[in-house]
Structures are given as structure tokens and as C-alpha cells.
Short mmCIF file of C-alpha atoms and ligand atoms in Angstrom, two decimals:
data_model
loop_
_atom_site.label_atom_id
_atom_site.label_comp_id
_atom_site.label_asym_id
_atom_site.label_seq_id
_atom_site.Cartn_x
_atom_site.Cartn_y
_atom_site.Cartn_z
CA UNK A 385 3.07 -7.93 20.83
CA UNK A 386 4.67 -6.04 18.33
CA UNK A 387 7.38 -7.87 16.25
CA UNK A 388 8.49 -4.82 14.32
CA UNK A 389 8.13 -0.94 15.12
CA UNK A 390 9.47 2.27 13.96
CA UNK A 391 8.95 5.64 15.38
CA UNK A 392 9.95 8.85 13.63
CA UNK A 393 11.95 6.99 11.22
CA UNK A 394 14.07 9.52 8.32
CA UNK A 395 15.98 8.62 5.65
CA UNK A 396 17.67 11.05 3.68
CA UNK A 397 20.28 11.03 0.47
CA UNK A 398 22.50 13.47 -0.79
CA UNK A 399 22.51 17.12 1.30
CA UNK A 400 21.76 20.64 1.53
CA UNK A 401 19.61 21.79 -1.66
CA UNK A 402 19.37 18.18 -3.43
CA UNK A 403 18.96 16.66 -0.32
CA UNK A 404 16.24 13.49 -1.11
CA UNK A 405 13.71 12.84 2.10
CA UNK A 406 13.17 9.19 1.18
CA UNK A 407 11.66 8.64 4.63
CA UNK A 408 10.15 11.45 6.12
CA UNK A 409 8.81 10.39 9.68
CA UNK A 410 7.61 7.17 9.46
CA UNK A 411 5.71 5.70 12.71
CA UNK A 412 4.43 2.05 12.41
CA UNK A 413 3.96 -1.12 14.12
CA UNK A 414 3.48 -4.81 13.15
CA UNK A 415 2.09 -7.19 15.51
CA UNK A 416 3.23 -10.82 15.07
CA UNK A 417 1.11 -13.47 12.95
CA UNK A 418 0.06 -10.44 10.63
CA UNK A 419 0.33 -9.98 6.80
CA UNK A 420 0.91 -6.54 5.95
CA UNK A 421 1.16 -5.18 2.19
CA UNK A 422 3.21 -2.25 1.70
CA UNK A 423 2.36 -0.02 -1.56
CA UNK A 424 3.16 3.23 -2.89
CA UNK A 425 3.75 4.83 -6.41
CA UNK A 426 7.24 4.66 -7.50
CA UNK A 427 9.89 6.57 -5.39
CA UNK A 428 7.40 6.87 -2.40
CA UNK A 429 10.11 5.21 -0.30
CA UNK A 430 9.19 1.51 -0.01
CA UNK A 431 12.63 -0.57 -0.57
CA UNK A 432 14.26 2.45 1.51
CA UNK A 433 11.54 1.56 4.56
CA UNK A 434 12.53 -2.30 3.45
CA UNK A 435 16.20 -1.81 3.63
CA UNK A 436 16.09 0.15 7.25
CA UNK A 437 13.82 -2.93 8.86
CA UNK A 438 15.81 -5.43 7.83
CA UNK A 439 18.93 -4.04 8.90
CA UNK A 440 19.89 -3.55 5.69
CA UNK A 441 20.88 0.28 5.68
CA UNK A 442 20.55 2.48 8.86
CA UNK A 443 18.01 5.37 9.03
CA UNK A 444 18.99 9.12 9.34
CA UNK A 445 17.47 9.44 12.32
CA UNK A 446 14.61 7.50 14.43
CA UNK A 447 14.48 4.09 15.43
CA UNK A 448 13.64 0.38 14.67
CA UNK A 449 12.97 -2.08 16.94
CA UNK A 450 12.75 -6.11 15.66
CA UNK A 451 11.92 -8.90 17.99
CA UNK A 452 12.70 -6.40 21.08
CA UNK A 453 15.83 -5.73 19.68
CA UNK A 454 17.00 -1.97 18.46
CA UNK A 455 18.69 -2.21 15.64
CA UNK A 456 20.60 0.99 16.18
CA UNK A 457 22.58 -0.89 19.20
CA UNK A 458 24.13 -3.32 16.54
CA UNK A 459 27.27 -3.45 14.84
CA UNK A 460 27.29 -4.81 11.22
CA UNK A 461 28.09 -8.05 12.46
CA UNK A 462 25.43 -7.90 14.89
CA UNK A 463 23.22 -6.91 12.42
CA UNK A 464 23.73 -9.76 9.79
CA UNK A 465 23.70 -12.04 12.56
CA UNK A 466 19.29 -10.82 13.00
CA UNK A 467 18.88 -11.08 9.32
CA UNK A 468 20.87 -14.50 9.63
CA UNK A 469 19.19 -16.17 12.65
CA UNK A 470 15.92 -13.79 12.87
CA UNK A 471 14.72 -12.43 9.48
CA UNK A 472 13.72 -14.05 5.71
CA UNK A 473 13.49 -13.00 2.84
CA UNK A 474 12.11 -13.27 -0.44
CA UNK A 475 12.90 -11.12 -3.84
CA UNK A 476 11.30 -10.67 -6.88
CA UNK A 477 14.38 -12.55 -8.54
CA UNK A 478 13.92 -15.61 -6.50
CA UNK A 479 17.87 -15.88 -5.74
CA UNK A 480 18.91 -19.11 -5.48
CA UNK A 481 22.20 -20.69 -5.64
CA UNK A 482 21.81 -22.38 -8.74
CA UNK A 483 24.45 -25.45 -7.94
CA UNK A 484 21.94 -26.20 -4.88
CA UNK A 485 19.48 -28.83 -4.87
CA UNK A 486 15.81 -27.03 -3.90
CA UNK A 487 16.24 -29.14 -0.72
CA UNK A 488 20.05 -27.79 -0.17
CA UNK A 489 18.25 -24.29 -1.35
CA UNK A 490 15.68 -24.51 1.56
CA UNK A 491 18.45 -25.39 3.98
CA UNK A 492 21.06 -23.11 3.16
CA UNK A 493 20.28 -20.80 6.15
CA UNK A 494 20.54 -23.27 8.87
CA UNK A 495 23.50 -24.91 7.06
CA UNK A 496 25.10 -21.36 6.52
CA UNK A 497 24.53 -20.83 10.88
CA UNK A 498 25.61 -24.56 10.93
CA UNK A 499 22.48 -25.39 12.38
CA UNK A 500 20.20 -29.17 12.21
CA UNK A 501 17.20 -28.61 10.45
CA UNK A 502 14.27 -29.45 12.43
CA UNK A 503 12.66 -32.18 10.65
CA UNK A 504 9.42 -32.04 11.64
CA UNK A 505 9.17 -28.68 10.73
CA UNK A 506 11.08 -28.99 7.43
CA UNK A 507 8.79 -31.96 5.96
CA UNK A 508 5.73 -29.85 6.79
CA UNK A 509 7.23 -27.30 4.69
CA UNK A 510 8.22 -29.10 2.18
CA UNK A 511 4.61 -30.59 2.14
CA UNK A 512 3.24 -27.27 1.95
CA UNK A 513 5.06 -25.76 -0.47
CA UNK A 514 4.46 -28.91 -2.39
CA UNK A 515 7.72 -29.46 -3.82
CA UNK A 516 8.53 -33.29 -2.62
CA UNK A 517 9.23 -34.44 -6.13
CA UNK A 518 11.31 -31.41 -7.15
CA UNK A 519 13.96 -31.75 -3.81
CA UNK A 520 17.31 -33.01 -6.16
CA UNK A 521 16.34 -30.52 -8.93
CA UNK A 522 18.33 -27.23 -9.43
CA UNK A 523 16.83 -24.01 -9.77
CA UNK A 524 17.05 -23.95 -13.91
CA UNK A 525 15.04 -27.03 -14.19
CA UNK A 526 12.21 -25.60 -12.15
CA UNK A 527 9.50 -23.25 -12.93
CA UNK A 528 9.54 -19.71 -12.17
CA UNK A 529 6.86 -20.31 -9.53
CA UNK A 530 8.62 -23.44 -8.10
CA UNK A 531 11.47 -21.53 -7.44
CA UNK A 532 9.14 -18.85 -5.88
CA UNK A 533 7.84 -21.54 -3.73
CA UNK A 534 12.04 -22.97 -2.88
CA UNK A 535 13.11 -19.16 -1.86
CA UNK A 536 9.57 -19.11 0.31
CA UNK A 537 10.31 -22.51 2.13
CA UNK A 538 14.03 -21.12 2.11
CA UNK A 539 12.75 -18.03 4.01
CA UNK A 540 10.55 -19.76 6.70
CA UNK A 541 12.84 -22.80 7.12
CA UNK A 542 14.90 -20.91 10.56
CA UNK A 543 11.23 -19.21 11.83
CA UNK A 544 11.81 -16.19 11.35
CA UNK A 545 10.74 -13.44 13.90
CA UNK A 546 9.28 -11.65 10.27
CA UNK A 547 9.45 -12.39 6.44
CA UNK A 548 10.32 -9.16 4.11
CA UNK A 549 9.12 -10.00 0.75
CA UNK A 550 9.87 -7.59 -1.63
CA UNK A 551 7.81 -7.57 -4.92
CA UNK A 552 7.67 -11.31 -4.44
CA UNK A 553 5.20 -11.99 -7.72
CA UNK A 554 6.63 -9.58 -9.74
CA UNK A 555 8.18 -11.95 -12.58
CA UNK A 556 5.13 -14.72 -12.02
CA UNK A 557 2.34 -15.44 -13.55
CA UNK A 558 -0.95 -15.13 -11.99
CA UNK A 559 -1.42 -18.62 -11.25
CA UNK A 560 2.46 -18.93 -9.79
CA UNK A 561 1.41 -15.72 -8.37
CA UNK A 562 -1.48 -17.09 -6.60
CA UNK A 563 0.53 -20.10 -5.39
CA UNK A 564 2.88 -18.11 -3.50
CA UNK A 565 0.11 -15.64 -1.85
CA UNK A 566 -1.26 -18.55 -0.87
CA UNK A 567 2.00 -19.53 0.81
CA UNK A 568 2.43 -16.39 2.68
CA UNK A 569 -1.47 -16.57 3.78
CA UNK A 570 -0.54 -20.00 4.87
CA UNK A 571 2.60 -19.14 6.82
CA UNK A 572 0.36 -16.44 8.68
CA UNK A 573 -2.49 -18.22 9.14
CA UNK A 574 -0.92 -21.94 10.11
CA UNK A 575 2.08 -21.40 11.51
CA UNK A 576 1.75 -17.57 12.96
CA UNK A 577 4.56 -16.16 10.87
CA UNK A 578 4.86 -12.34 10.60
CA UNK A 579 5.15 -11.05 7.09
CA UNK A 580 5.44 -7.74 5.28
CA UNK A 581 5.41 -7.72 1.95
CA UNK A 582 6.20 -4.34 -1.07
CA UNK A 583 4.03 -4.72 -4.03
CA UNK A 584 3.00 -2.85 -6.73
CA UNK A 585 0.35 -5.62 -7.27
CA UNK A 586 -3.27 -5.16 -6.31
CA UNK A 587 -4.01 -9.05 -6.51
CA UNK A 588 -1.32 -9.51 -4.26
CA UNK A 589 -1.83 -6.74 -1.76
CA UNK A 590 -5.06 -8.04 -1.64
CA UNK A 591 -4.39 -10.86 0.12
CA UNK A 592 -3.18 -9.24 2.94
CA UNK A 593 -4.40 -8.44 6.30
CA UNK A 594 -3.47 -5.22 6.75
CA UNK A 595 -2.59 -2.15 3.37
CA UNK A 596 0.13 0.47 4.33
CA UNK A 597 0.41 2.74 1.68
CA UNK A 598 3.52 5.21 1.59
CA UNK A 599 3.45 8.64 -0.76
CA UNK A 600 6.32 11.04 -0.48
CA UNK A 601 8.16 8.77 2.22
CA UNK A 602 5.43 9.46 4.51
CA UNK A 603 2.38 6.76 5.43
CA UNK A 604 -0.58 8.28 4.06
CA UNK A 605 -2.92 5.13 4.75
CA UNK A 606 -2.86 2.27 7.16
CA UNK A 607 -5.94 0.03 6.97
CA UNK A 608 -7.56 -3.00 7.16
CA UNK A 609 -6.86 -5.33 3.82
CA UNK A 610 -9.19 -5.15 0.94
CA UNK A 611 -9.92 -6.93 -2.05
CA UNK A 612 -8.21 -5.92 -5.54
CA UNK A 613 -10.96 -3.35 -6.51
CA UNK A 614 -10.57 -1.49 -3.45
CA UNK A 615 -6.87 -1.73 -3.48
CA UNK A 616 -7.13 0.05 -6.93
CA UNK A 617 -9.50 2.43 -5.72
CA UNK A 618 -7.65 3.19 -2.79
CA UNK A 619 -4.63 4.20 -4.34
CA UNK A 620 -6.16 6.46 -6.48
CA UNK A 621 -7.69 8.52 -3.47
CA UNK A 622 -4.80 8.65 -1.54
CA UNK A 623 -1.58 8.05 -3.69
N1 LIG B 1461 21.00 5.47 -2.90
C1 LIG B 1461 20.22 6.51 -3.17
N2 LIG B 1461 20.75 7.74 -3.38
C2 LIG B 1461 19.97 8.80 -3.62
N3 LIG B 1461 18.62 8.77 -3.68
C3 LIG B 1461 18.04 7.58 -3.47
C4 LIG B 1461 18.79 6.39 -3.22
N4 LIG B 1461 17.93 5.37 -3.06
C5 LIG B 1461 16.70 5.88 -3.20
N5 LIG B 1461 16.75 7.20 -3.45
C6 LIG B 1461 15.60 8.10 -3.64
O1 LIG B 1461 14.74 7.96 -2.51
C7 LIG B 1461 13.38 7.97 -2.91
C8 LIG B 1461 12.69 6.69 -2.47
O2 LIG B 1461 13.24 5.59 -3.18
P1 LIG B 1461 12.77 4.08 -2.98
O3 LIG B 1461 13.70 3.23 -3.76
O4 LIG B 1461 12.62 3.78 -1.53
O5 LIG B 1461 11.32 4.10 -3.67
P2 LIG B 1461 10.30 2.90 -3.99
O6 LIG B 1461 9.00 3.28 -3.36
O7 LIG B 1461 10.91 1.61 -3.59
O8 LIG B 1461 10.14 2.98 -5.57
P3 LIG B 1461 9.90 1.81 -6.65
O9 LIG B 1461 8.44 1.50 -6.60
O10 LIG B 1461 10.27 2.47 -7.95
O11 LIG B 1461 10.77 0.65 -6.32
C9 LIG B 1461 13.38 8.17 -4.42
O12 LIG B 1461 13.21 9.55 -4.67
C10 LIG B 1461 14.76 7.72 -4.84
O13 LIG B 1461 15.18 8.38 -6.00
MG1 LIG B 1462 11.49 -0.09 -4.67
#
């Protein structure tokens, strides 16, 4: 089953002469318990594809369909109620609340839908993302990758239908970077989340299932994931 799909999906700024085709037909599905990487040269059109999937900006014209659900059919509540209840989401700028706890961090979207965590679920996270000693610290007196690790349990602590990660190692270090790849992996391979992540990073792309690369707001590759070398060498054929 497909947890996200677009068909035909346009975005365009501005009008007329200067009009800017961010999208420009954009067709593509993502069946659940999948890691996809999403990559492009600069201006290609991946935070614009980002922003329509998650609700976050509306598309020109086609559609996009999450968890059975067309987006098109909600109002802005409606909308912030999927990213509340049925999306995560992690940045490159980790963005925590920096007078929260990790743990208060990590619960913040069930608190904020004044929901119970589910404890079962949210010690196995915690285990995972090992971060049991670092619960009562605040953001500033953790690592960069620890917080990376916080806004990842954060993200997965509701189940989302998907997690958008958007440049997600881009102010790590390659061992924090490899800590939270590994986290993603994890969440695909363990407990059959649904991610999509943008990156610019061939390491990280490379540890995905699946490589979408966008040129000129249009996919010009969809293929099985590869390791860093062909990552590199695949953009350079076809971006
Ligand atoms: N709000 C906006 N108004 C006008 N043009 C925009 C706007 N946002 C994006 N664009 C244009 O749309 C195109 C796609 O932008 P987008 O931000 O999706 O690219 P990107 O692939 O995320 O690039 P980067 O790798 O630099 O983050 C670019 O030409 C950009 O200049
Ligand atoms: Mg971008």
C-alpha cells in the first residue's frame, strides 16, 4: 500500500514571464516501511516537493494523497491536524524547545494533542535512540547529534503514517551523522516506519532504500538505493 502519492503535481511562483515552475509534473509513490532519499542540485525543487507532502503549502495544480487522505479536501486546520496526529518531522536545525527536558522534547507531540504516551513504545525508543541518561537534560547541554537523536525519537514518538526529514545530517558530523542514519534505517527496518528524507549528502542517501532524484522540478531518476560512489556517480549522469 502506498502511504504517500502524487500525480501530476505543479508548483509554480510568481506569473506570466517570471513565472518559476518549481514543480513541473511530478508523479510518485511511496509504499509504507520504505526509506526513500530525495536529491537534486540546488533549486531542483526538493523543499517545494517537501512542503506540498506535508501539507505544508498547497500545489498549483495536481494532487497528494497521505494515508488515503487528499490533502486538497482539507482546510488549514484539517491540515495541521495530519501533520499533528499523522506526520514527523525532522530538520537540519534539530528544533527543540530549549526549556524542555529531551524526555518532555520527545513527548511534546502527544502532550501538544493531549495524548498518554504509550509506554511501551516510548521506552523502546528511548532505548534505541540511546538517550536514557540524557532524559532531564536540555537541548544546550547535549551534543549536536544527541539532539539529532531527541528530534528523531520526537518524530516517531505518535507513529507517524511517514517521517519528512529534511537535510537531517546537515550540521553533524559523520559519526553523529551515522548515528542518526542508523536511526532512520532502524525505524524502517524494526518498526515499519515510512520515511523520506532531502539530502544533499551521498553518505546519507546512501543508506536508503530507494534514490529519487529531482532536476528542473521534474523526477529525472527513481531507483533502487546505492552506495555513496554510485550516488556520486549517479548524479553526475543525470543531474
Ligand atoms: N517562495 C518562493 N517564491 C519564488 N520562487 C521560489 C520560492 N520558493 C522556491 N522558489 C524557487 O523554486 C525553485 C525550487 O526551489 P526549492 O527551494 O524547492 O529548491 P531545492 O531543491 O530545495 O534547493 P536547495 O537544494 O537549494 O535547498 C527555485 O528556482 C527557487 O528559486
Ligand atoms: Mg531546499
Amino acid at each position: 500500500m502506498n502511504i504517500v502519492s502524487t500525480a501530476d503535481l505543479r508548483r509554480t511562483y510568481g506569473e506570466g514571464e517570471t513565472a518559476v515552475h518549481a514543480l513541473a509534473g511530478v508523479t510518485l509513490s511511496f509504499p509504507a516501511a520504505q526509506f526513500t532519499a530525495i536529491m537534486g542540485p540546488s533549486g531542483s525543487g526538493k523543499s517545494t516537493l517537501m512542503h506540498l507532502l506535508a501539507g505544508l503549502d498547497r500545489p498549483t495544480s495536481g494532487s497528494v494523497v497521505i494515508d488515503g487522505q487528499e490533502l486538497s479536501t482539507l482546510d488549514d486546520a484539517g491540515l495541521t491536524r495530519l501533520r499533528r496526529d499523522r506526520l514527523g518531522f525532522v530538520f537540519q536545525a534539530f528544533n527543540l524547545v530549549p526549556v524542555l527536558t529531551a524526555l518532555e522534547n520527545i513527548t511534546l507531540p502527544l502532550t501538544l494533542a493531549g495524548r498518554k504516551p504509550d509506554q511501551a513504545w516510548l521506552d523502546q525508543l528511548i532505548e534505541t535512540v540511546g538517550l536514557g541518561d540524557r532524559l532531564t537534560h536540555r537541548p544546550a547541554e547535549l551534543s549536536g547529534g544527541q539532539q539529532q537523536r531527541v528530534a528523531v525519537a520526537r518524530a516517531l514518538v505518535h507513529r507517524p503514517a511517514v517521517l519528512f526529514a529534511d537535510e537531517p545530517t546537515g550540521n553533524l558530523d559523520s559519526h553523529s551523522s551515522e548515528e542518526v542514519l542508523g536511526l532512520l534505517r532502524q525505524a524502517v527496518d524494526e518498526f515499519g516506519q515510512t520515511v523520506i528524507m532531502v539530502t544533499h549528502d551521498a553518505q546519507a542517501a546512501a543508506a536508503a532504500d530507494r534514490l529519487v532524484v529531482l532536476n528542473d522540478g521534474q523526477v529525472v531518476h527513481d531507483g533502487a538505493g546505492q552506495d555513496a560512489e554510485g550516488v556520486l556517480d549517479l548524479m553526475k549522469a543525470v543531474a
